Amino acid sequence: MVENRPLLTFFTHAVLIAGVLLVAFPLYITFVASTLTLDQIVQVPMPLLPGSHFLENYSQVLTAGSQRGAAAPVGRMMFNSLVMALVIAFGKIAISIIASYAIVYFRFPLRNFFFWMIFVTLMLPVEVRIIPTFKVVSDLGMLNSYVGLTLPLIASATATFLFRQFFMTVPDELAEAARIDGAGPMRFFFDILLPLSKTSIAALFVIQFIYGWNQYLWPLLITTDESMYTTVIGIKRMITGGDALTEWHLVMATAILALVPPALVVVLMQKWFVKGLVETEK
Amino acid sequence: MEKRVVFKSAWLPYALLAPQIAITVVFFFWPAFQAAWFSFQLQDAFGLKTEFVGLRNFVELFNDSHYLASFKITALFSALVAVLGIAVSLLLATMADRVLRGALAYKTLLIWPYAVAPAVAGVLWAFLFAPSVGIITFALKQIGIEWNWVLRGDQAMALVVIASVWKQVSYNFLFFLAGLQSIPKSLIEAAAIDGAGPLRRFWTVVFPLLTPTTFFLLVVNMVYAFFDTFGVIDATTQGGPAGATQILVYKVYHDGVKSADLGGSSAQSVILMVIVIALTVAQFRFIERKVHY
């Protein structure tokens, strides 16, 4: 701080606390609603302190789902979300680290062509090629399967860039020394490059885990079978139209279950999260 | 930038690139090519016959008042999301940069919404604003404001903007904070010694130095509002009431999946691709500038 201004410091904290409260307010109300009965919520205004139905509501959604909307257990959906998040995160890291290794450490015909091919995918988000991608996946018989949920989302230009950027900063002497010692390219990759990339991998993992867990449009399109729903889709399927009919206490419990795992990843791995976020955008 | 030391192998690089390229071709290029191809075709209602119609789908789109309205709605929506999101997070980041005590706690408590899926963010806010049971709806009624986003277009827009901004603030906040922390303290001190107050220092020293970050975030937020907010819209208003929140991406989905209008939806996809390419190019321009400061 440049100078001591008590009034300004007070104002600073006031703004920050207001910001924190504003950001937390929906989460708090959601949590409160998830511990009430539907009758308590429908009685406007709903109570602003947590009720006593926490265990009841959460075990209901985890094992049985909602009564009026989708009746699939959320426990299963969370498992699907976890599979999707983990496969996408590890898959993206795996295929892009080897792709950028090839691009940085080898000279071969069409190198630039392949690099641009990967680069261009940045400009083709799922949202703009919804119908044709759906057709391809359905032609390949991948609807309602984990392969269909994950494989089309695994190619990532951002991850390839991140690793390329990082490999560029690795001193040439390391590759030289490895070569003189008689290590082949794969030996160099596994024994030297991979251990050096640990922090980049951790950073990327956090970002891609959240990306995978929070996917919406893609699972919405290709899962019609309730047992393949992800948690985020499950919430949407529980909202049955009119807001008086929706079982808000169960929807809110599911919302909490949908947002806690990725939020924990962000909070607990904050250092890598910030690094990953700032670096993937470079 | 090129490596001096490289390995030699006739087949290894291709093998290493194969998985990435295979997925890219099957799930990116082939569908994008098909979208372009379908956009020149017209399919009958049962999907039995297709004929080549040239640019007719595009001509029809630009004569379709709903599509043009969707353009305007998208422009308004993304402008609101970008400007509000940037303003709020710049304020918070400037404040967080000032505090000495509790900085990490504030940061942690402000960044977690990044982890919330857009669709879940939509559901959270839709519940708060729910016409009959919502707690904010109730509070607004107490001060004489009737709130029903299910019926009123402007209120539906406000809802999706609030939910989208709420989710995006954490992202912008982190980038502004990183930008603020990279400004040399000596500059601020020099301005203070010259007698500039905190507000003056912010507008004449800090904010100009943050311009690259702000431009970058402007583009990123536009892209976010264009595409990633699909979940917010689908989980809350579903484009309604009467198309008041039907942004372009939602219309592609609606026309293609719900109405099964393959040609029209593909033509819209192609237009969206052009928009993404323009935004990506803009983004890279700004990033190049960002590197220099």
Coordinates of C-alpha atoms in Angstrom, one line a residue:
Chain A
M1 CA 0.0 0.0 0.0
V2 CA 1.2 3.4 -0.9
E3 CA -0.3 5.4 1.9
N4 CA -2.4 4.9 5.0
R5 CA -6.0 5.9 4.5
P6 CA -8.1 4.3 7.2
L7 CA -11.4 5.4 5.6
L8 CA -10.4 3.9 2.2
T9 CA -9.2 0.7 3.8
F10 CA -12.6 0.4 5.5
F11 CA -14.3 1.1 2.2
T12 CA -12.1 -1.6 0.5
H13 CA -13.1 -4.2 3.0
A14 CA -16.8 -3.2 2.8
V15 CA -16.8 -3.6 -1.0
L16 CA -15.0 -7.0 -0.8
I17 CA -17.3 -8.3 1.9
A18 CA -20.3 -7.1 -0.1
G19 CA -18.9 -8.9 -3.2
V20 CA -18.2 -12.1 -1.2
L21 CA -21.8 -12.1 0.2
L22 CA -23.3 -11.4 -3.2
V23 CA -21.4 -14.3 -4.7
A24 CA -22.3 -16.6 -1.8
F25 CA -25.9 -15.6 -1.5
P26 CA -27.4 -18.0 -4.2
L27 CA -25.3 -20.8 -2.8
Y28 CA -26.5 -20.2 0.8
I29 CA -30.2 -20.1 -0.3
T30 CA -29.7 -23.2 -2.4
F31 CA -28.2 -25.0 0.6
V32 CA -31.0 -23.9 2.9
A33 CA -33.7 -25.0 0.4
S34 CA -32.0 -28.4 0.1
T35 CA -32.6 -28.9 3.9
L36 CA -36.3 -28.0 3.9
T37 CA -39.5 -29.8 2.8
L38 CA -41.3 -28.8 -0.3
D39 CA -44.1 -27.4 1.8
Q40 CA -41.7 -25.1 3.7
I41 CA -40.3 -23.8 0.4
V42 CA -43.7 -23.2 -1.2
Q43 CA -44.8 -21.1 1.9
V44 CA -43.5 -17.8 0.7
P45 CA -41.2 -16.5 2.0
M46 CA -39.2 -19.7 2.7
P47 CA -37.2 -19.9 6.0
L48 CA -33.7 -18.4 5.8
L49 CA -32.2 -20.8 8.2
P50 CA -31.3 -24.4 7.4
G51 CA -34.1 -26.9 8.2
S52 CA -33.8 -30.5 9.5
H53 CA -34.4 -32.5 6.4
F54 CA -30.8 -32.5 5.2
L55 CA -30.2 -36.3 5.4
E56 CA -33.7 -37.1 4.1
N57 CA -33.4 -35.0 1.0
Y58 CA -29.9 -36.0 0.1
S59 CA -30.4 -39.7 0.6
Q60 CA -33.6 -39.4 -1.5
V61 CA -31.9 -37.8 -4.5
L62 CA -28.7 -39.9 -4.2
T63 CA -30.5 -43.2 -4.2
A64 CA -33.8 -42.6 -5.9
G65 CA -34.0 -39.3 -7.7
S66 CA -37.0 -37.0 -7.8
Q67 CA -40.6 -38.2 -7.7
R68 CA -42.2 -36.0 -10.3
G69 CA -39.3 -35.4 -12.7
A70 CA -36.6 -37.8 -13.8
A71 CA -36.5 -40.7 -11.3
A72 CA -32.9 -41.7 -11.8
P73 CA -30.7 -41.7 -8.7
V74 CA -28.2 -38.9 -8.6
G75 CA -25.5 -41.2 -7.1
R76 CA -25.3 -42.8 -10.5
M77 CA -25.3 -39.4 -12.3
M78 CA -22.4 -38.3 -10.1
F79 CA -20.5 -41.4 -11.1
N80 CA -21.2 -40.6 -14.7
S81 CA -20.0 -37.0 -14.2
L82 CA -16.9 -38.2 -12.5
V83 CA -16.1 -40.7 -15.3
M84 CA -16.7 -37.9 -17.9
A85 CA -14.5 -35.4 -16.0
L86 CA -11.6 -37.8 -15.4
V87 CA -11.6 -39.3 -18.8
I88 CA -11.7 -35.9 -20.5
A89 CA -9.0 -34.4 -18.3
F90 CA -6.6 -37.3 -18.6
G91 CA -7.4 -38.0 -22.2
K92 CA -6.8 -34.4 -23.2
I93 CA -3.6 -34.3 -21.3
A94 CA -2.4 -37.6 -22.7
I95 CA -3.1 -37.0 -26.4
S96 CA -2.0 -33.3 -26.4
I97 CA 1.3 -33.9 -24.5
I98 CA 2.4 -36.5 -27.1
A99 CA 1.2 -34.3 -30.0
S100 CA 3.1 -31.3 -28.8
Y101 CA 6.2 -33.4 -28.1
A102 CA 6.1 -34.5 -31.8
I103 CA 5.6 -30.9 -33.0
V104 CA 8.4 -29.5 -30.8
Y105 CA 11.0 -32.2 -30.8
F106 CA 10.9 -33.6 -34.3
R107 CA 11.3 -32.2 -37.9
F108 CA 9.1 -34.0 -40.4
P109 CA 7.1 -33.2 -43.5
L110 CA 3.7 -31.7 -42.9
R111 CA 4.6 -30.6 -39.4
N112 CA 3.2 -27.1 -39.8
F113 CA 0.1 -28.5 -41.5
F114 CA -0.7 -30.7 -38.5
F115 CA 0.0 -27.8 -36.1
W116 CA -2.5 -25.6 -38.0
M117 CA -5.0 -28.4 -38.1
I118 CA -5.0 -28.6 -34.3
F119 CA -5.0 -24.8 -34.0
V120 CA -8.1 -24.4 -36.1
T121 CA -10.2 -26.6 -33.8
L122 CA -10.1 -23.6 -31.4
M123 CA -12.6 -22.0 -33.8
L124 CA -15.0 -24.9 -33.9
P125 CA -16.7 -25.2 -30.5
V126 CA -19.3 -28.0 -30.1
E127 CA -22.0 -25.3 -30.0
V128 CA -21.5 -24.4 -33.7
R129 CA -21.5 -27.9 -35.1
I130 CA -24.2 -29.5 -32.9
I131 CA -26.2 -31.4 -35.5
P132 CA -23.4 -32.8 -37.7
T133 CA -21.3 -33.9 -34.7
F134 CA -24.4 -35.6 -33.2
K135 CA -24.9 -37.4 -36.6
V136 CA -21.3 -38.6 -36.7
V137 CA -21.5 -40.0 -33.1
S138 CA -24.8 -41.6 -33.8
D139 CA -23.5 -43.2 -37.0
L140 CA -20.6 -44.6 -35.0
G141 CA -23.1 -46.1 -32.5
M142 CA -21.8 -44.1 -29.6
L143 CA -25.0 -42.7 -28.3
N144 CA -25.6 -43.3 -24.6
S145 CA -22.1 -44.5 -24.0
Y146 CA -19.1 -43.3 -22.1
V147 CA -17.1 -43.3 -25.3
G148 CA -19.6 -41.0 -26.9
L149 CA -19.7 -38.7 -23.9
T150 CA -15.9 -38.2 -23.8
L151 CA -14.1 -39.0 -27.0
P152 CA -15.5 -36.1 -29.1
L153 CA -14.4 -33.6 -26.4
I154 CA -10.9 -35.0 -25.9
A155 CA -9.1 -33.1 -28.8
S156 CA -7.9 -29.8 -27.3
A157 CA -5.9 -27.1 -29.0
T158 CA -5.4 -25.2 -25.7
A159 CA -3.7 -28.1 -24.0
T160 CA -1.5 -28.7 -27.0
F161 CA -0.5 -25.1 -27.0
L162 CA 0.2 -25.1 -23.3
F163 CA 2.6 -28.0 -23.6
R164 CA 4.2 -26.6 -26.7
Q165 CA 4.8 -23.4 -24.8
F166 CA 6.3 -25.3 -21.9
F167 CA 8.5 -27.5 -24.0
M168 CA 10.0 -24.4 -25.7
T169 CA 11.3 -23.3 -22.3
V170 CA 13.0 -26.6 -21.5
P171 CA 16.8 -26.1 -22.1
D172 CA 18.1 -27.7 -25.2
E173 CA 21.1 -29.0 -23.2
L174 CA 18.8 -31.6 -21.6
A175 CA 17.9 -33.2 -24.9
E176 CA 21.5 -33.0 -26.0
A177 CA 22.7 -34.7 -22.9
A178 CA 20.1 -37.4 -23.2
R179 CA 21.1 -38.0 -26.8
I180 CA 24.8 -38.2 -26.0
D181 CA 24.0 -40.7 -23.2
G182 CA 22.3 -42.8 -25.8
A183 CA 18.6 -42.2 -24.8
G184 CA 16.1 -42.6 -27.5
P185 CA 13.2 -40.1 -28.0
M186 CA 10.7 -42.1 -25.9
R187 CA 13.2 -42.6 -23.1
F188 CA 13.9 -38.8 -23.1
F189 CA 10.1 -38.2 -23.0
F190 CA 9.3 -40.5 -20.1
D191 CA 12.4 -39.9 -18.0
I192 CA 13.0 -36.2 -18.5
L193 CA 10.2 -34.3 -20.1
L194 CA 7.3 -35.9 -18.3
P195 CA 8.6 -35.3 -14.8
L196 CA 9.5 -31.7 -15.7
S197 CA 5.9 -31.2 -16.9
K198 CA 4.3 -32.1 -13.6
T199 CA 3.1 -28.6 -12.7
S200 CA 1.7 -27.9 -16.2
I201 CA -0.1 -31.2 -16.0
A202 CA -1.6 -30.4 -12.6
A203 CA -2.7 -27.0 -13.8
L204 CA -4.3 -28.4 -16.9
F205 CA -6.0 -31.2 -14.9
V206 CA -7.9 -28.7 -12.7
I207 CA -9.2 -26.7 -15.7
Q208 CA -10.1 -29.8 -17.7
F209 CA -11.7 -31.6 -14.8
I210 CA -14.1 -28.6 -14.4
Y211 CA -14.6 -28.4 -18.1
G212 CA -15.6 -32.1 -18.2
W213 CA -17.7 -32.1 -15.1
N214 CA -19.7 -29.1 -16.3
Q215 CA -20.4 -30.2 -19.8
Y216 CA -24.0 -29.6 -20.7
L217 CA -25.0 -29.4 -24.3
W218 CA -23.1 -32.5 -25.4
P219 CA -24.5 -34.9 -22.8
L220 CA -27.9 -33.3 -23.3
L221 CA -27.8 -34.3 -26.9
I222 CA -26.4 -37.8 -26.7
T223 CA -27.8 -39.2 -23.5
T224 CA -31.4 -40.3 -23.7
D225 CA -31.0 -43.2 -21.3
E226 CA -31.5 -42.1 -17.7
S227 CA -28.6 -44.3 -16.5
M228 CA -26.2 -42.2 -18.6
Y229 CA -27.3 -38.8 -17.4
T230 CA -24.7 -36.6 -15.8
T231 CA -25.5 -34.6 -12.7
V232 CA -25.9 -31.3 -14.5
I233 CA -28.4 -32.9 -17.0
G234 CA -30.2 -34.6 -14.1
I235 CA -31.0 -31.2 -12.5
K236 CA -32.5 -30.0 -15.8
R237 CA -34.6 -33.1 -16.1
M238 CA -35.9 -32.7 -12.6
I239 CA -37.4 -29.3 -13.3
T240 CA -40.8 -30.3 -14.6
G241 CA -42.2 -27.0 -15.9
G242 CA -44.3 -24.8 -13.6
D243 CA -42.3 -23.6 -10.6
A244 CA -45.1 -24.6 -8.2
L245 CA -44.8 -28.2 -9.4
T246 CA -41.0 -28.5 -9.3
E247 CA -39.7 -30.4 -6.2
W248 CA -37.3 -27.6 -5.4
H249 CA -35.9 -29.2 -2.3
L250 CA -34.7 -32.1 -4.3
V251 CA -33.5 -30.0 -7.3
M252 CA -31.5 -27.8 -4.8
A253 CA -30.0 -30.8 -3.2
T254 CA -28.9 -32.1 -6.6
A255 CA -27.5 -28.6 -7.5
I256 CA -25.4 -28.7 -4.3
L257 CA -24.2 -32.2 -5.3
A258 CA -23.4 -31.0 -8.8
L259 CA -21.3 -28.0 -7.7
V260 CA -19.5 -29.2 -4.7
P261 CA -17.0 -31.5 -6.4
P262 CA -15.7 -29.0 -9.0
A263 CA -15.8 -26.2 -6.4
L264 CA -13.6 -28.3 -4.0
V265 CA -11.2 -28.9 -6.8
V266 CA -10.9 -25.2 -7.4
V267 CA -10.5 -24.3 -3.8
L268 CA -8.2 -27.1 -2.8
M269 CA -6.0 -26.9 -5.9
Q270 CA -6.2 -23.1 -6.0
K271 CA -2.5 -22.6 -6.9
W272 CA -2.7 -24.9 -9.9
F273 CA -6.1 -23.6 -10.9
V274 CA -4.9 -20.0 -11.2
K275 CA -1.8 -21.1 -13.0
G276 CA -3.8 -23.3 -15.4
L277 CA -6.4 -20.6 -16.1
V278 CA -3.9 -17.9 -16.8
E279 CA -1.6 -20.1 -18.9
T280 CA -4.2 -21.8 -21.1
E281 CA -5.4 -18.4 -22.3
K282 CA -1.9 -17.3 -23.4
Chain B
M1 CA 10.7 -20.3 -32.0
E2 CA 12.3 -23.6 -33.0
K3 CA 14.3 -26.2 -31.1
R4 CA 17.9 -26.6 -32.1
V5 CA 18.1 -30.1 -30.8
V6 CA 15.7 -32.5 -32.3
F7 CA 15.3 -36.2 -32.6
K8 CA 15.2 -38.2 -35.8
S9 CA 12.6 -40.8 -36.6
A10 CA 10.7 -41.4 -39.8
W11 CA 7.5 -42.7 -38.1
L12 CA 7.5 -41.7 -34.4
P13 CA 6.2 -38.2 -34.8
Y14 CA 3.3 -39.4 -36.9
A15 CA 2.4 -42.0 -34.4
L16 CA 2.5 -39.4 -31.6
L17 CA 0.3 -37.1 -33.5
A18 CA -2.2 -39.8 -34.7
P19 CA -4.7 -39.8 -31.8
Q20 CA -5.0 -36.0 -31.7
I21 CA -5.4 -35.7 -35.5
A22 CA -7.8 -38.7 -35.7
I23 CA -10.2 -37.2 -33.2
T24 CA -9.8 -33.8 -34.7
V25 CA -10.7 -35.1 -38.2
V26 CA -13.6 -37.3 -37.1
F27 CA -15.2 -35.0 -34.6
F28 CA -14.2 -31.5 -35.8
F29 CA -13.4 -31.3 -39.5
W30 CA -15.9 -33.8 -40.8
P31 CA -18.9 -32.3 -38.9
A32 CA -17.9 -28.8 -39.8
F33 CA -17.6 -29.8 -43.4
Q34 CA -21.0 -31.5 -43.2
A35 CA -22.5 -28.4 -41.6
A36 CA -21.3 -26.4 -44.5
W37 CA -22.6 -29.0 -46.9
F38 CA -26.1 -29.2 -45.3
S39 CA -26.4 -25.5 -45.3
F40 CA -26.7 -25.6 -49.1
Q41 CA -29.4 -28.2 -48.9
L42 CA -33.1 -28.4 -48.2
Q43 CA -34.6 -31.4 -46.6
D44 CA -38.3 -32.3 -46.7
A45 CA -40.3 -32.7 -43.5
F46 CA -39.8 -36.4 -43.3
G47 CA -36.0 -36.4 -44.1
L48 CA -36.5 -38.5 -47.1
K49 CA -35.4 -36.2 -49.8
T50 CA -32.7 -33.6 -49.9
E51 CA -32.1 -31.2 -52.7
F52 CA -29.3 -28.7 -53.4
V53 CA -30.6 -25.2 -53.0
G54 CA -27.4 -23.1 -53.1
L55 CA -27.6 -20.0 -50.9
R56 CA -31.3 -20.2 -50.4
N57 CA -31.1 -21.2 -46.7
F58 CA -28.9 -18.1 -46.0
V59 CA -31.2 -15.8 -48.0
E60 CA -34.1 -17.1 -46.0
L61 CA -32.3 -16.6 -42.7
F62 CA -31.6 -13.0 -43.4
N63 CA -35.2 -12.4 -44.4
D64 CA -36.4 -14.1 -41.3
S65 CA -37.4 -11.5 -38.7
H66 CA -36.9 -14.1 -35.9
Y67 CA -33.3 -14.7 -36.9
L68 CA -32.5 -11.0 -37.2
A69 CA -34.2 -10.5 -33.8
S70 CA -32.0 -13.3 -32.4
F71 CA -28.9 -11.4 -33.7
K72 CA -30.0 -8.2 -31.8
I73 CA -30.8 -10.2 -28.7
T74 CA -27.3 -11.9 -28.8
A75 CA -25.6 -8.5 -29.3
L76 CA -27.5 -7.0 -26.3
F77 CA -27.0 -10.0 -24.2
S78 CA -23.3 -10.3 -24.8
A79 CA -22.7 -6.6 -24.4
L80 CA -24.5 -6.6 -21.0
V81 CA -22.7 -9.7 -19.8
A82 CA -19.3 -8.5 -20.9
V83 CA -19.6 -4.9 -19.6
L84 CA -21.3 -5.8 -16.3
G85 CA -19.0 -8.7 -15.7
I86 CA -15.9 -6.6 -16.4
A87 CA -17.0 -3.6 -14.4
V88 CA -17.9 -5.7 -11.3
S89 CA -14.8 -7.8 -11.4
L90 CA -12.5 -4.7 -12.0
L91 CA -13.9 -3.1 -8.9
L92 CA -13.4 -6.3 -6.8
A93 CA -10.0 -6.9 -8.2
T94 CA -8.8 -3.3 -7.5
M95 CA -10.1 -3.7 -3.9
A96 CA -8.5 -7.1 -3.5
D97 CA -5.2 -5.7 -4.7
R98 CA -5.3 -3.0 -2.0
V99 CA -6.0 -5.2 1.0
L100 CA -3.2 -6.6 3.1
R101 CA -5.2 -8.6 5.6
G102 CA -7.4 -11.5 4.4
A103 CA -6.3 -11.2 0.8
L104 CA -6.2 -15.0 0.3
A105 CA -9.6 -15.5 2.0
Y106 CA -11.2 -12.9 -0.2
K107 CA -9.7 -14.5 -3.3
T108 CA -10.8 -18.0 -2.4
L109 CA -14.4 -16.8 -1.6
L110 CA -14.6 -14.9 -4.9
I111 CA -13.2 -17.5 -7.3
W112 CA -15.3 -20.6 -6.5
P113 CA -18.2 -19.8 -8.9
Y114 CA -15.9 -20.5 -11.8
A115 CA -16.5 -24.2 -10.9
V116 CA -20.3 -23.9 -11.2
A117 CA -21.7 -25.2 -14.4
P118 CA -23.6 -22.5 -16.4
A119 CA -26.8 -24.7 -16.3
V120 CA -26.5 -25.0 -12.5
A121 CA -25.9 -21.2 -12.2
G122 CA -29.0 -20.7 -14.2
V123 CA -31.0 -23.0 -11.9
L124 CA -29.7 -21.3 -8.8
W125 CA -30.8 -17.9 -10.0
A126 CA -34.1 -19.1 -11.5
F127 CA -35.0 -20.4 -8.1
L128 CA -34.2 -17.1 -6.4
F129 CA -36.3 -15.3 -9.0
A130 CA -39.0 -18.0 -9.3
P131 CA -42.3 -16.2 -9.9
S132 CA -44.2 -17.9 -7.0
V133 CA -41.7 -19.2 -4.6
G134 CA -38.5 -17.1 -5.2
I135 CA -37.0 -15.2 -2.3
I136 CA -35.9 -12.3 -4.4
T137 CA -39.3 -12.2 -6.1
F138 CA -40.9 -11.9 -2.7
A139 CA -38.5 -9.1 -1.6
L140 CA -39.2 -7.2 -4.8
K141 CA -42.9 -7.6 -4.3
Q142 CA -42.5 -6.0 -0.8
I143 CA -41.1 -2.9 -2.5
G144 CA -43.8 -2.9 -5.2
I145 CA -42.1 -4.6 -8.1
E146 CA -43.9 -7.4 -9.8
W147 CA -41.4 -9.9 -11.0
N148 CA -42.3 -12.7 -13.4
W149 CA -39.6 -13.6 -15.9
V150 CA -41.8 -16.4 -17.2
L151 CA -44.1 -13.8 -18.8
R152 CA -41.9 -10.7 -19.2
G153 CA -39.1 -10.6 -21.8
D154 CA -37.0 -7.9 -20.2
Q155 CA -37.1 -9.6 -16.8
A156 CA -36.1 -12.9 -18.4
M157 CA -33.2 -11.1 -20.0
A158 CA -32.2 -9.7 -16.7
L159 CA -32.3 -13.1 -15.1
V160 CA -30.0 -14.8 -17.7
V161 CA -27.6 -11.8 -17.6
I162 CA -27.4 -11.9 -13.8
A163 CA -26.8 -15.7 -13.8
S164 CA -24.2 -15.4 -16.5
V165 CA -22.3 -12.5 -15.0
W166 CA -22.4 -14.1 -11.5
K167 CA -20.6 -17.2 -13.0
Q168 CA -18.1 -15.2 -15.0
V169 CA -17.0 -12.6 -12.4
S170 CA -14.5 -15.0 -10.8
Y171 CA -12.7 -15.5 -14.1
N172 CA -12.4 -11.8 -14.9
F173 CA -11.4 -11.2 -11.3
L174 CA -8.4 -13.5 -11.5
F175 CA -7.1 -11.9 -14.7
F176 CA -7.6 -8.4 -13.4
L177 CA -5.8 -9.3 -10.2
A178 CA -2.9 -10.8 -12.1
G179 CA -2.8 -7.6 -14.3
L180 CA -2.9 -5.3 -11.2
Q181 CA -0.1 -7.2 -9.5
S182 CA 2.1 -6.9 -12.5
I183 CA 2.0 -3.1 -12.4
P184 CA 5.2 -1.8 -10.8
K185 CA 4.6 -0.3 -7.4
S186 CA 7.0 2.5 -8.1
L187 CA 4.6 3.9 -10.7
I188 CA 1.9 4.2 -8.1
E189 CA 4.2 5.6 -5.5
A190 CA 5.5 8.2 -7.9
A191 CA 1.9 9.3 -8.7
A192 CA 1.2 9.4 -4.9
I193 CA 4.2 11.6 -4.3
D194 CA 3.0 13.9 -7.0
G195 CA -0.1 14.3 -5.0
A196 CA -2.6 12.2 -7.0
G197 CA -5.3 10.7 -4.8
P198 CA -6.4 7.0 -5.1
L199 CA -9.2 7.7 -7.6
R200 CA -7.0 9.9 -9.8
R201 CA -4.2 7.3 -9.6
F202 CA -6.6 4.6 -10.8
W203 CA -7.9 6.4 -13.8
T204 CA -4.6 8.0 -15.0
V205 CA -2.1 5.2 -14.1
V206 CA -3.6 1.9 -13.3
F207 CA -6.5 1.7 -15.7
P208 CA -4.5 2.6 -18.8
L209 CA -2.0 -0.1 -17.9
L210 CA -4.8 -2.6 -17.6
T211 CA -6.2 -1.8 -21.1
P212 CA -4.6 -4.9 -22.7
T213 CA -6.2 -7.1 -20.0
T214 CA -9.5 -5.4 -20.4
F215 CA -9.6 -5.8 -24.2
F216 CA -8.6 -9.5 -23.8
L217 CA -11.4 -10.0 -21.3
L218 CA -13.8 -8.2 -23.5
V219 CA -13.3 -10.7 -26.2
V220 CA -13.2 -13.7 -23.9
N221 CA -16.5 -12.6 -22.3
M222 CA -18.1 -12.1 -25.7
V223 CA -17.2 -15.6 -26.6
Y224 CA -18.5 -16.8 -23.3
A225 CA -21.8 -15.0 -23.8
F226 CA -22.1 -16.3 -27.3
F227 CA -21.5 -20.0 -26.6
D228 CA -21.0 -21.0 -23.0
T229 CA -24.2 -19.5 -21.7
F230 CA -26.2 -22.1 -23.6
G231 CA -26.6 -23.9 -20.3
V232 CA -27.9 -20.9 -18.5
I233 CA -30.6 -20.3 -21.2
D234 CA -31.6 -23.9 -21.6
A235 CA -32.0 -24.4 -17.8
T236 CA -34.0 -21.3 -17.3
T237 CA -35.9 -19.4 -20.0
Q238 CA -35.3 -21.8 -22.9
G239 CA -35.2 -18.8 -25.2
G240 CA -38.5 -17.5 -24.1
P241 CA -40.8 -15.8 -23.4
A242 CA -41.6 -15.3 -27.1
G243 CA -38.0 -15.5 -28.1
A244 CA -36.9 -12.7 -25.8
T245 CA -33.7 -14.6 -24.7
Q246 CA -33.2 -16.7 -27.8
I247 CA -29.5 -16.1 -28.5
L248 CA -28.0 -17.4 -31.7
V249 CA -26.5 -20.6 -30.2
Y250 CA -29.9 -21.5 -28.6
K251 CA -31.6 -20.9 -32.0
V252 CA -29.2 -23.3 -33.7
Y253 CA -30.0 -25.9 -31.1
H254 CA -33.8 -25.2 -31.2
D255 CA -34.1 -25.2 -34.9
G256 CA -31.9 -28.2 -35.4
V257 CA -32.8 -30.5 -32.6
K258 CA -36.4 -29.5 -31.6
S259 CA -37.7 -28.4 -35.1
A260 CA -35.4 -30.7 -37.1
D261 CA -34.8 -28.0 -39.7
L262 CA -31.4 -29.4 -40.9
G263 CA -30.7 -26.9 -43.6
G264 CA -31.6 -23.8 -41.7
S265 CA -29.8 -24.9 -38.6
S266 CA -26.7 -25.8 -40.5
A267 CA -26.7 -22.4 -42.2
Q268 CA -26.9 -20.8 -38.8
S269 CA -24.0 -23.0 -37.7
V270 CA -21.9 -21.7 -40.6
I271 CA -22.7 -18.1 -39.7
L272 CA -21.7 -18.8 -36.1
M273 CA -18.4 -20.4 -37.3
V274 CA -17.6 -17.2 -39.1
I275 CA -18.3 -15.2 -35.9
V276 CA -16.1 -17.5 -33.8
I277 CA -13.3 -17.2 -36.4
A278 CA -13.6 -13.4 -36.3
L279 CA -13.6 -13.4 -32.4
T280 CA -10.6 -15.8 -32.3
V281 CA -8.6 -13.6 -34.7
A282 CA -9.4 -10.6 -32.6
Q283 CA -8.4 -12.4 -29.4
F284 CA -5.0 -13.3 -30.9
R285 CA -4.4 -9.8 -32.0
F286 CA -5.0 -8.6 -28.4
I287 CA -2.9 -11.3 -26.9
E288 CA 0.0 -10.3 -29.1
R289 CA -0.3 -6.9 -27.7
K290 CA -0.7 -8.2 -24.2
V291 CA 2.7 -9.8 -24.4
H292 CA 4.5 -6.5 -25.0
Y293 CA 3.5 -4.6 -21.9

